[in-house]
Amino acid sequence: MLPELLVPLGLLIVVAKLFEGALGRLGLNSIIAYVLTGILLGPVLNWVTPNDELQLFLGLGIFVLFFNIGFDEIDVRGFVSIIGGRYFAAAIISVAISTTVALSVTSDIFGLSFSLNLPITDALALAGVLSLSSLGLVAKVLSDSGQLRESIGLRIFAVVLIAEIMTLLVVGFTVGEQAQTADAAAAVGLIAQIVGFVLVAWLLSTRVLPTAIALLQRIFNVPQLSFGLLLGGLFLMVVGAERMGLHGTIGALLFGAALSGLPEQVRGDIMPGLRSASEGLFVPLFFASAGLYFDLSFLDLPASTIAALVIIPLAGKFAGAFIGAYLVRIDAPLTLATGLMAKGVAEVGFLLVMLERGVIGADVFSMLVLVMFGYMLLIPPLITASVEHARATGAPATPLSMPPSFARYALAGVQASSLLDATRMFPGPEVPIEEFLENWTVPGHTDYVVVSDGEAVGIVSAARLKRVRRRTRASTPLHKVMRPCPMEARPDEPISDVLERMAKYAVNVTPVVDGPDGEFRGTIVTHDVIDLLALMEEIRPQPDRVHRGQGSADGTDSVSDPA
């Protein structure tokens, strides 16, 4: 029995990784290589068939896949921090419009002849898949083209982050074994589940799991302890979700999202093992299994249904994204809409789940896998061209805040010392509020560090100070209204860790201390991070110009990278 299982597994793994390398040279997505592996070894050569034993092992891949999506792409702190803003409104409008338009194809609520006529819950799940955006793909495209650190790159990142989280939650809570009803109580229950998911993920990611894992690492000296905890915890969360009547992918998503707040230093210690197991084994096998189910039965679908599956969700998604950005007056709505069109691994993952549960047949599954391939091939160059056009016609103004996860993509390897401002003057605790508001406030800054005798003694909020009665401002010193510093940073910390904690404590400034006595060195302000990104983008072309002999008077061949 064991050889019969190991032979197809070995073939799938070897061929999938070889295809990944070969197609990667052509610039093709690794997911395409994995699915093509399954198609070649399954329907074409008939060397591998998805029997029960093989499918049990392959099924583990989907939970590892959705854990990675939750860990890498669901930034709960960033999501919560920008609720209510323009980006949030644009993303919600986009998701609402695109999902509603996709429902015209997946359900019969509009009475269209080409629709799939799925029950409402299944129809909503499939509509959500067709409306989903991929933050991971967007970040990779922008990073590879050097556009992630631009203002427009940050704007696209923020909108796609919100849209992906909202759509993932809708799909995750409808793809499971839910009641097939469409009454108001079911809708309220779905919304309550989604809100509860976000709250639990936020609590776990900010208060529980990062602290617990870091503590266990210090207490126990066991090789790969954290890796074992992560893998075991993942499977337990999957079982818990299944017993609650949800699909196990929601448990995997929640666990990944809850761990997304781990400090970068801890992530660097514990993630290589899980990442290797995921990218070298589980994920290739999972997507190869999708290829095993692919066939040409979609050609028997009515031509109107095929056209509707391709065109209507595409048009609805683009229209919703453009309308959302335009209505809330975000610059470059066409560019933001193009960014929201990106699709990646989650869509194919959900389609395979729906196929295995009998929600869709092999014909619709195969048709939509081809559609997703089209998105993966065509959208990345369109995003790059759209951002280039927006930059050429005048880049939008730099935003005042960023999701914490953005720093993990755009500022990888940058330490807190790179952002340290040791030259700024800091008010003392005896400075009157009126004098502070007149002489110390700076545009774009909302929080300020108060320093006494070379020590950071507290933080004051300009908004809070302005609420103090005018007649008492001249006689009220800052120490009467300041609060203790909720956090401190060290010069050698990754800047992404610092920004994560700043988001956790809802401040945009933190003191930086060094040495055993915690000597005050200066501050880091969120706005300065944005300024650094703008500076890095401004000087990014310099090495290229110098290399071509256009940028240096002394004829040198290279310039050090300031990042």
Coordinates of C-alpha atoms in Angstrom, one line a residue:
M1 CA 0.0 0.0 0.0
L2 CA 2.8 2.4 0.9
P3 CA 4.6 2.1 -2.5
E4 CA 1.3 2.7 -4.3
L5 CA 1.0 6.0 -2.4
L6 CA 4.6 7.1 -2.6
V7 CA 5.0 6.7 -6.3
P8 CA 2.3 9.2 -7.3
L9 CA 3.4 11.6 -4.6
G10 CA 7.0 11.4 -5.8
L11 CA 6.0 12.0 -9.4
L12 CA 3.8 15.0 -8.5
I13 CA 6.5 16.6 -6.4
V14 CA 9.4 16.1 -8.8
V15 CA 7.5 17.2 -11.9
A16 CA 5.8 20.1 -10.1
K17 CA 9.1 21.6 -9.0
L18 CA 10.8 21.0 -12.4
F19 CA 7.8 22.7 -14.1
E20 CA 8.1 25.6 -11.6
G21 CA 11.7 26.1 -12.5
A22 CA 11.1 25.8 -16.3
L23 CA 8.0 28.0 -16.5
G24 CA 9.5 30.5 -14.0
R25 CA 12.1 31.3 -16.6
L26 CA 9.2 32.4 -18.8
G27 CA 7.8 34.6 -16.0
L28 CA 4.8 32.3 -15.3
N29 CA 3.3 31.9 -11.9
S30 CA 4.3 28.8 -9.9
I31 CA 0.6 27.9 -9.4
I32 CA 0.2 27.5 -13.2
A33 CA 3.2 25.1 -13.2
Y34 CA 1.7 23.0 -10.4
V35 CA -1.8 22.7 -12.0
L36 CA -0.2 21.8 -15.3
T37 CA 1.7 19.0 -13.5
G38 CA -1.6 17.5 -12.4
I39 CA -3.1 17.9 -15.9
L40 CA -0.1 16.2 -17.5
L41 CA 0.2 13.3 -15.0
G42 CA -3.5 12.9 -14.6
P43 CA -5.9 13.4 -17.6
V44 CA -3.1 13.4 -20.2
L45 CA -0.8 10.5 -19.3
N46 CA -3.1 8.8 -16.7
W47 CA -0.1 8.0 -14.5
V48 CA -1.8 9.5 -11.3
T49 CA -5.4 9.2 -10.2
P50 CA -6.9 10.9 -7.2
N51 CA -7.8 7.9 -5.0
D52 CA -8.9 8.2 -1.4
E53 CA -5.4 7.6 0.1
L54 CA -3.7 10.1 -2.1
Q55 CA -6.5 12.7 -1.6
L56 CA -6.2 12.4 2.2
F57 CA -2.6 13.5 2.0
L58 CA -3.2 16.1 -0.7
G59 CA -6.0 17.6 1.4
L60 CA -3.5 18.7 4.1
G61 CA -2.1 21.1 1.5
I62 CA -5.2 23.3 1.5
F63 CA -4.9 24.0 5.2
V64 CA -1.3 24.8 5.0
L65 CA -2.1 27.0 2.0
F66 CA -4.8 29.0 3.8
F67 CA -2.6 29.3 6.9
N68 CA 0.0 31.0 4.7
I69 CA -2.6 33.3 3.3
G70 CA -3.7 34.3 6.7
F71 CA -0.1 34.7 7.9
D72 CA 1.2 36.7 5.0
E73 CA -1.8 38.6 3.7
I74 CA -4.3 39.1 6.5
D75 CA -3.1 42.1 8.4
V76 CA -5.7 42.4 11.1
R77 CA -4.1 45.3 12.8
G78 CA -3.8 47.2 9.6
F79 CA -7.4 46.3 8.7
V80 CA -8.7 47.6 12.1
S81 CA -6.5 50.7 11.9
I82 CA -8.0 52.0 8.6
I83 CA -11.6 51.1 9.2
G84 CA -13.7 54.1 8.4
G85 CA -11.2 55.8 6.1
R86 CA -11.4 56.4 2.4
Y87 CA -9.6 53.3 1.5
F88 CA -11.9 51.2 3.6
A89 CA -15.0 52.8 1.9
A90 CA -13.5 52.3 -1.6
A91 CA -12.8 48.6 -0.9
I92 CA -16.2 47.9 0.6
I93 CA -18.0 49.6 -2.3
S94 CA -15.8 47.5 -4.7
V95 CA -16.5 44.2 -3.0
A96 CA -20.2 44.9 -2.7
I97 CA -20.6 45.8 -6.4
S98 CA -18.4 43.0 -7.8
T99 CA -20.0 40.3 -5.6
T100 CA -23.5 41.5 -6.5
V101 CA -22.7 41.4 -10.2
A102 CA -21.1 38.0 -9.9
L103 CA -24.2 36.7 -8.2
S104 CA -26.1 37.4 -11.4
V105 CA -24.1 34.5 -12.9
T106 CA -23.9 32.1 -10.0
S107 CA -27.5 32.4 -8.7
D108 CA -31.0 32.8 -10.1
I109 CA -31.9 35.8 -8.1
F110 CA -31.9 38.0 -11.2
G111 CA -33.6 35.3 -13.3
L112 CA -31.0 35.2 -16.1
S113 CA -31.0 32.2 -18.4
F114 CA -27.2 31.8 -18.4
S115 CA -26.8 31.6 -14.6
L116 CA -25.7 28.5 -12.7
N117 CA -28.7 28.6 -10.4
L118 CA -26.8 27.6 -7.3
P119 CA -28.4 27.7 -3.9
I120 CA -27.9 31.2 -2.4
T121 CA -25.1 30.3 0.1
D122 CA -23.1 28.3 -2.6
A123 CA -23.8 31.1 -5.1
L124 CA -22.5 33.7 -2.7
A125 CA -19.3 31.6 -2.0
L126 CA -18.6 31.3 -5.8
A127 CA -19.4 35.0 -6.4
G128 CA -16.9 35.8 -3.7
V129 CA -14.2 33.7 -5.3
L130 CA -14.9 35.6 -8.6
S131 CA -14.6 38.9 -6.7
L132 CA -11.5 38.0 -4.7
S133 CA -8.3 40.0 -5.0
S134 CA -4.7 38.8 -4.2
L135 CA -2.6 41.0 -1.9
G136 CA 0.3 38.6 -2.3
L137 CA 0.4 38.9 -6.1
V138 CA -0.1 42.7 -6.0
A139 CA 2.8 43.1 -3.5
K140 CA 5.1 40.8 -5.6
V141 CA 4.3 42.7 -8.9
L142 CA 4.9 46.1 -7.3
S143 CA 8.0 44.9 -5.5
D144 CA 9.5 43.3 -8.6
S145 CA 8.9 46.5 -10.7
G146 CA 10.3 48.8 -8.0
Q147 CA 6.9 50.4 -7.5
L148 CA 5.9 49.1 -4.1
R149 CA 7.7 51.9 -2.3
E150 CA 5.9 54.6 -4.2
S151 CA 2.9 56.5 -2.9
I152 CA 0.6 54.8 -5.5
G153 CA 2.0 51.4 -4.5
L154 CA 1.0 52.1 -0.9
R155 CA -2.5 53.1 -1.9
I156 CA -3.0 50.0 -4.0
F157 CA -1.7 47.8 -1.1
A158 CA -4.1 49.4 1.4
V159 CA -7.2 49.0 -0.8
V160 CA -6.4 45.4 -1.9
L161 CA -5.6 44.5 1.8
I162 CA -9.1 45.5 2.9
A163 CA -10.9 44.0 -0.1
E164 CA -9.1 40.7 0.2
I165 CA -9.8 40.3 3.9
M166 CA -13.5 41.1 3.4
T167 CA -14.0 38.8 0.5
L168 CA -12.0 36.0 2.1
L169 CA -14.3 36.2 5.1
V170 CA -17.4 36.1 3.0
V171 CA -16.2 33.1 1.0
G172 CA -14.8 31.3 4.1
F173 CA -18.0 31.5 6.0
T174 CA -20.2 30.4 3.0
V175 CA -18.1 27.7 1.5
G176 CA -18.6 25.4 4.5
E177 CA -21.7 23.4 5.4
Q178 CA -24.1 26.3 5.9
A179 CA -27.8 26.3 5.8
Q180 CA -29.1 27.0 2.4
T181 CA -31.3 29.9 3.4
A182 CA -31.5 33.6 2.3
D183 CA -33.6 35.1 5.1
A184 CA -32.6 38.1 7.2
A185 CA -31.6 36.0 10.2
A186 CA -29.1 34.1 8.1
A187 CA -27.6 37.3 6.7
V188 CA -27.3 38.8 10.3
G189 CA -25.8 35.5 11.5
L190 CA -23.2 35.6 8.6
I191 CA -22.3 39.2 9.5
A192 CA -22.0 38.3 13.2
Q193 CA -19.7 35.4 12.4
I194 CA -17.4 37.6 10.3
V195 CA -17.3 40.3 12.9
G196 CA -16.5 37.7 15.6
F197 CA -13.8 36.2 13.4
V198 CA -12.1 39.6 13.1
L199 CA -12.3 40.3 16.8
V200 CA -11.0 36.9 17.8
A201 CA -8.1 37.2 15.2
W202 CA -7.3 40.7 16.5
L203 CA -7.3 39.5 20.1
L204 CA -5.1 36.5 19.4
S205 CA -2.7 38.4 17.1
T206 CA -2.2 41.3 19.4
R207 CA -2.5 39.9 22.9
V208 CA -2.1 36.2 23.1
L209 CA -0.1 34.1 20.5
P210 CA 2.9 36.4 19.8
T211 CA 3.6 36.8 23.5
A212 CA 3.0 33.1 24.3
I213 CA 5.3 31.8 21.5
A214 CA 8.0 34.3 22.3
L215 CA 7.8 33.2 26.0
L216 CA 7.9 29.5 25.2
Q217 CA 11.0 30.1 23.0
R218 CA 12.8 31.6 26.0
I219 CA 11.7 29.0 28.5
F220 CA 12.3 25.8 26.5
N221 CA 15.4 24.9 24.6
V222 CA 13.8 22.3 22.3
P223 CA 14.8 22.1 18.6
Q224 CA 12.0 23.2 16.2
L225 CA 9.6 23.7 19.2
S226 CA 7.9 26.7 17.5
F227 CA 7.5 24.8 14.2
G228 CA 5.9 21.9 16.0
L229 CA 3.6 24.3 17.9
L230 CA 2.5 26.0 14.7
L231 CA 1.9 22.8 12.8
G232 CA 0.0 21.1 15.6
G233 CA -1.9 24.3 16.4
L234 CA -2.9 24.6 12.8
F235 CA -4.4 21.1 12.7
L236 CA -6.3 21.6 16.0
M237 CA -7.8 24.9 14.7
V238 CA -8.9 23.1 11.5
V239 CA -10.7 20.5 13.6
G240 CA -12.3 23.1 15.8
A241 CA -13.6 25.0 12.8
E242 CA -15.0 21.8 11.2
R243 CA -16.8 20.9 14.5
M244 CA -18.4 24.3 14.5
G245 CA -19.9 23.6 11.1
L246 CA -17.4 25.8 9.2
H247 CA -14.9 24.7 6.6
G248 CA -11.5 23.9 8.0
T249 CA -10.0 26.7 5.8
I250 CA -11.5 29.2 8.2
G251 CA -9.7 27.7 11.1
A252 CA -6.5 27.8 9.1
L253 CA -7.1 31.4 8.1
L254 CA -7.8 32.4 11.7
F255 CA -4.7 30.7 12.9
G256 CA -2.5 32.3 10.3
A257 CA -4.0 35.7 10.8
A258 CA -3.6 35.4 14.6
L259 CA 0.1 34.7 14.1
S260 CA 0.6 37.5 11.6
G261 CA 1.5 39.8 14.4
L262 CA 4.6 37.9 15.4
P263 CA 7.7 40.1 15.6
E264 CA 9.9 39.9 12.5
Q265 CA 12.8 38.5 14.5
V266 CA 10.6 35.6 15.8
R267 CA 9.1 35.1 12.3
G268 CA 12.7 34.7 11.0
D269 CA 13.4 32.0 13.5
I270 CA 10.3 29.8 13.2
M271 CA 9.0 30.3 9.6
P272 CA 11.7 28.8 7.4
G273 CA 10.7 25.2 8.5
L274 CA 7.0 25.7 7.8
R275 CA 7.7 27.7 4.6
S276 CA 10.0 24.9 3.3
A277 CA 7.4 22.2 4.1
S278 CA 4.7 24.3 2.5
E279 CA 6.4 25.4 -0.7
G280 CA 8.3 22.2 -1.2
L281 CA 5.6 19.7 -0.4
F282 CA 2.0 20.6 0.6
V283 CA 1.3 23.5 -1.8
P284 CA 2.7 21.9 -5.0
L285 CA 0.8 18.7 -4.2
F286 CA -2.5 20.6 -3.5
F287 CA -2.4 22.5 -6.8
A288 CA -1.3 19.5 -8.7
S289 CA -4.4 17.7 -7.4
A290 CA -6.4 20.5 -8.9
G291 CA -4.9 19.6 -12.3
L292 CA -5.9 15.9 -11.7
Y293 CA -9.6 17.0 -11.8
F294 CA -9.3 19.2 -14.8
D295 CA -11.0 18.1 -18.0
L296 CA -12.6 19.5 -21.2
S297 CA -16.2 19.0 -20.0
F298 CA -16.6 22.8 -19.8
L299 CA -16.9 22.8 -23.6
D300 CA -20.3 21.2 -23.1
L301 CA -21.5 24.2 -21.2
P302 CA -23.9 26.6 -23.1
A303 CA -21.9 29.3 -24.9
S304 CA -23.8 32.0 -23.0
T305 CA -22.8 30.5 -19.7
I306 CA -19.1 30.3 -20.7
A307 CA -19.2 33.9 -21.9
A308 CA -21.0 35.0 -18.7
L309 CA -18.5 33.3 -16.5
V310 CA -15.6 35.0 -18.3
I311 CA -17.0 38.5 -19.0
I312 CA -19.6 39.5 -16.3
P313 CA -17.5 38.9 -13.2
L314 CA -14.5 40.6 -14.9
A315 CA -16.6 43.7 -15.8
G316 CA -18.3 43.8 -12.4
K317 CA -15.0 43.6 -10.6
F318 CA -13.4 46.3 -12.6
A319 CA -16.5 48.6 -12.5
G320 CA -16.9 48.1 -8.7
A321 CA -13.2 48.9 -8.1
F322 CA -13.3 52.0 -10.3
I323 CA -16.6 53.3 -8.8
G324 CA -15.4 52.7 -5.3
A325 CA -12.2 54.7 -5.8
Y326 CA -14.0 57.4 -7.8
L327 CA -16.8 57.9 -5.3
V328 CA -14.5 58.5 -2.3
R329 CA -12.2 60.7 -4.4
I330 CA -9.0 58.7 -4.3
D331 CA -6.5 59.7 -6.8
A332 CA -5.8 57.5 -9.8
P333 CA -9.0 55.4 -9.6
L334 CA -8.1 53.5 -12.8
T335 CA -4.8 52.4 -11.3
L336 CA -6.4 51.3 -8.1
A337 CA -9.1 49.4 -10.0
T338 CA -6.4 47.5 -12.0
G339 CA -4.6 46.5 -8.7
L340 CA -7.9 45.1 -7.4
M341 CA -8.1 42.8 -10.4
A342 CA -5.2 40.7 -9.3
K343 CA -5.9 37.0 -8.5
G344 CA -3.6 34.4 -6.9
V345 CA -3.6 31.1 -5.0
A346 CA -6.7 31.4 -2.9
E347 CA -9.1 31.4 -5.8
V348 CA -8.0 28.0 -7.1
G349 CA -7.9 26.7 -3.6
F350 CA -11.5 27.6 -2.9
L351 CA -12.6 26.3 -6.3
L352 CA -11.1 22.9 -5.5
V353 CA -12.8 22.9 -2.1
M354 CA -16.1 23.6 -3.8
L355 CA -15.5 20.9 -6.4
E356 CA -14.8 18.3 -3.6
R357 CA -18.0 19.3 -1.7
G358 CA -20.1 19.0 -4.9
V359 CA -21.0 22.7 -5.0
I360 CA -19.7 22.9 -8.6
G361 CA -19.1 20.3 -11.2
A362 CA -15.9 19.4 -13.1
D363 CA -17.1 21.5 -16.0
V364 CA -17.5 24.8 -14.1
F365 CA -14.3 24.0 -12.1
S366 CA -12.2 23.5 -15.2
M367 CA -13.7 26.6 -16.9
L368 CA -12.9 28.8 -13.9
V369 CA -9.4 27.4 -13.4
L370 CA -8.7 28.6 -17.0
V371 CA -10.2 32.0 -16.1
M372 CA -7.9 32.2 -13.1
F373 CA -4.9 31.4 -15.3
G374 CA -5.9 34.2 -17.6
Y375 CA -5.9 36.7 -14.6
M376 CA -2.5 35.4 -13.4
L377 CA -1.0 35.9 -16.9
L378 CA -2.5 39.2 -17.9
I379 CA -3.1 41.3 -14.8
P380 CA 0.5 41.6 -13.5
P381 CA 1.8 43.5 -16.6
L382 CA -1.4 45.6 -16.6
I383 CA -0.7 46.6 -13.0
T384 CA 2.8 47.6 -13.8
A385 CA 1.8 49.6 -16.9
S386 CA -1.0 51.3 -15.0
V387 CA 1.2 52.4 -12.1
E388 CA 3.8 53.6 -14.6
H389 CA 1.1 55.7 -16.3
A390 CA -0.1 57.2 -13.0
R391 CA 3.5 58.1 -12.1
A392 CA 4.1 59.7 -15.5
T393 CA 1.0 61.9 -15.2
G394 CA 1.7 63.0 -11.6
A395 CA 2.0 60.7 -8.6
P396 CA -0.7 61.1 -5.9
A397 CA 0.2 62.8 -2.7
T398 CA 1.9 60.7 -0.1
P399 CA -0.6 59.2 2.4
L400 CA -0.3 59.8 6.1
S401 CA -0.5 56.2 7.3
M402 CA 0.2 52.7 6.2
P403 CA -0.9 49.1 7.2
P404 CA 1.8 47.6 9.3
S405 CA 2.2 44.6 7.0
F406 CA 3.3 47.0 4.2
A407 CA 6.6 47.5 6.0
R408 CA 7.3 43.7 5.7
Y409 CA 7.2 44.0 1.9
A410 CA 8.6 47.5 1.3
L411 CA 11.2 47.9 4.1
A412 CA 12.6 44.4 4.5
G413 CA 16.0 44.5 6.2
V414 CA 15.6 48.2 7.3
Q415 CA 16.4 48.7 11.0
A416 CA 14.9 51.2 13.4
S417 CA 18.2 53.1 13.4
S418 CA 17.6 54.1 9.8
L419 CA 14.5 56.1 10.8
L420 CA 15.9 57.4 14.1
D421 CA 15.6 61.2 14.4
A422 CA 18.1 62.4 17.0
T423 CA 18.1 66.1 16.0
R424 CA 14.5 67.0 16.8
M425 CA 13.8 69.1 19.9
F426 CA 11.4 67.6 22.5
P427 CA 9.1 69.4 24.9
G428 CA 9.6 69.0 28.6
P429 CA 6.8 68.1 31.0
E430 CA 6.5 71.7 32.4
V431 CA 5.8 73.2 29.0
P432 CA 2.3 74.8 29.0
I433 CA -0.2 73.3 26.6
E434 CA -0.8 76.7 24.9
E435 CA 2.9 77.1 24.2
F436 CA 3.2 73.6 23.0
L437 CA 0.3 74.0 20.5
E438 CA 1.7 77.2 19.2
N439 CA 5.4 76.2 18.9
W440 CA 5.8 72.5 18.9
T441 CA 3.2 70.9 16.6
V442 CA 4.3 69.6 13.2
P443 CA 2.0 68.8 10.2
G444 CA 1.3 65.1 9.9
H445 CA 2.2 64.3 13.5
T446 CA -0.5 63.5 16.0
D447 CA 1.6 62.2 19.0
Y448 CA 4.7 63.7 20.6
V449 CA 7.3 62.4 23.1
V450 CA 7.9 64.4 26.2
V451 CA 11.5 64.3 27.5
S452 CA 13.0 65.2 30.9
D453 CA 16.7 65.0 31.8
G454 CA 17.4 62.8 28.8
E455 CA 14.6 60.4 29.5
A456 CA 11.3 59.9 27.6
V457 CA 8.7 60.3 30.3
G458 CA 5.5 60.3 28.3
I459 CA 3.5 60.9 25.2
V460 CA 0.9 63.6 24.5
S461 CA -1.7 63.7 21.7
A462 CA -2.3 67.0 20.0
A463 CA -5.9 66.1 19.4
R464 CA -6.4 65.5 23.1
L465 CA -4.6 68.8 24.0
K466 CA -6.9 70.8 21.8
R467 CA -9.9 69.5 23.8
V468 CA -8.6 71.2 26.9
R469 CA -10.4 74.4 27.6
R470 CA -8.7 77.4 26.1
R471 CA -8.7 79.5 29.3
T472 CA -6.7 76.8 31.1
R473 CA -4.2 75.9 28.4
A474 CA -1.7 78.6 29.4
S475 CA -1.5 77.4 33.0
T476 CA -1.7 73.6 32.4
P477 CA 1.7 71.9 31.9
L478 CA 2.0 68.8 29.6
H479 CA 2.6 66.4 32.5
K480 CA -0.9 66.9 33.6
V481 CA -2.3 65.4 30.4
M482 CA 0.5 63.2 29.1
R483 CA 0.4 59.4 29.4
P484 CA 3.2 56.9 29.9
C485 CA 5.0 55.8 26.8
P486 CA 3.3 52.5 25.9
M487 CA 6.4 51.1 24.1
E488 CA 10.0 51.7 23.3
A489 CA 12.1 50.7 20.3
R490 CA 15.7 49.6 20.0
P491 CA 18.0 50.8 17.2
D492 CA 18.7 47.3 15.9
E493 CA 15.0 46.2 15.7
P494 CA 13.5 45.6 12.2
I495 CA 11.4 48.7 11.4
S496 CA 8.4 46.4 10.6
D497 CA 8.4 45.2 14.3
V498 CA 8.4 48.7 15.5
L499 CA 5.5 49.7 13.2
E500 CA 3.6 46.6 14.3
R501 CA 3.8 47.6 18.0
M502 CA 3.0 51.2 17.2
A503 CA -0.2 50.0 15.5
K504 CA -0.9 47.8 18.5
Y505 CA -0.8 50.8 20.9
A506 CA -2.4 53.2 18.4
V507 CA 0.5 55.8 18.4
N508 CA 2.4 57.3 15.6
V509 CA 5.6 58.0 17.5
T510 CA 7.8 56.0 19.8
P511 CA 11.0 56.8 21.7
V512 CA 14.2 54.8 20.8
V513 CA 16.4 53.8 23.7
D514 CA 19.7 52.0 23.7
G515 CA 22.1 50.4 26.2
P516 CA 21.4 48.6 29.5
D517 CA 20.1 51.7 31.1
G518 CA 17.7 52.5 28.3
E519 CA 19.4 55.7 27.2
F520 CA 17.1 57.9 25.1
R521 CA 18.4 58.2 21.5
G522 CA 15.5 59.9 19.7
T523 CA 12.2 59.0 18.1
I524 CA 10.6 57.2 15.2
V525 CA 7.5 58.8 13.7
T526 CA 5.2 56.9 11.2
H527 CA 5.2 59.9 8.9
D528 CA 9.1 59.6 8.7
V529 CA 8.6 56.1 7.4
I530 CA 6.4 57.4 4.6
D531 CA 9.1 60.1 3.9
L532 CA 11.8 57.4 3.8
L533 CA 9.8 55.5 1.2
A534 CA 9.4 58.6 -0.9
L535 CA 13.1 59.3 -0.6
M536 CA 14.1 55.7 -1.5
E537 CA 11.9 55.9 -4.6
E538 CA 13.3 59.3 -5.5
I539 CA 16.9 58.1 -5.5
R540 CA 16.1 54.6 -6.8
P541 CA 17.0 55.4 -10.4
Q542 CA 20.4 56.9 -9.4
P543 CA 22.4 53.6 -9.4
D544 CA 21.1 52.9 -12.9
R545 CA 22.0 56.3 -14.2
V546 CA 25.4 56.1 -12.6
H547 CA 26.0 52.7 -14.0
R548 CA 25.2 54.1 -17.5
G549 CA 27.8 56.9 -16.8
Q550 CA 25.1 59.6 -16.5
G551 CA 24.9 60.4 -12.9
S552 CA 28.4 60.9 -11.5
A553 CA 31.0 63.5 -12.2
D554 CA 33.9 61.4 -11.1
G555 CA 33.0 58.5 -13.4
T556 CA 32.4 55.9 -10.6
D557 CA 30.5 52.8 -11.6
S558 CA 28.2 52.3 -8.6
V559 CA 26.4 54.0 -5.7
S560 CA 25.6 52.3 -2.4
D561 CA 21.9 51.6 -1.8
P562 CA 20.7 53.8 1.0
A563 CA 18.1 51.2 1.9

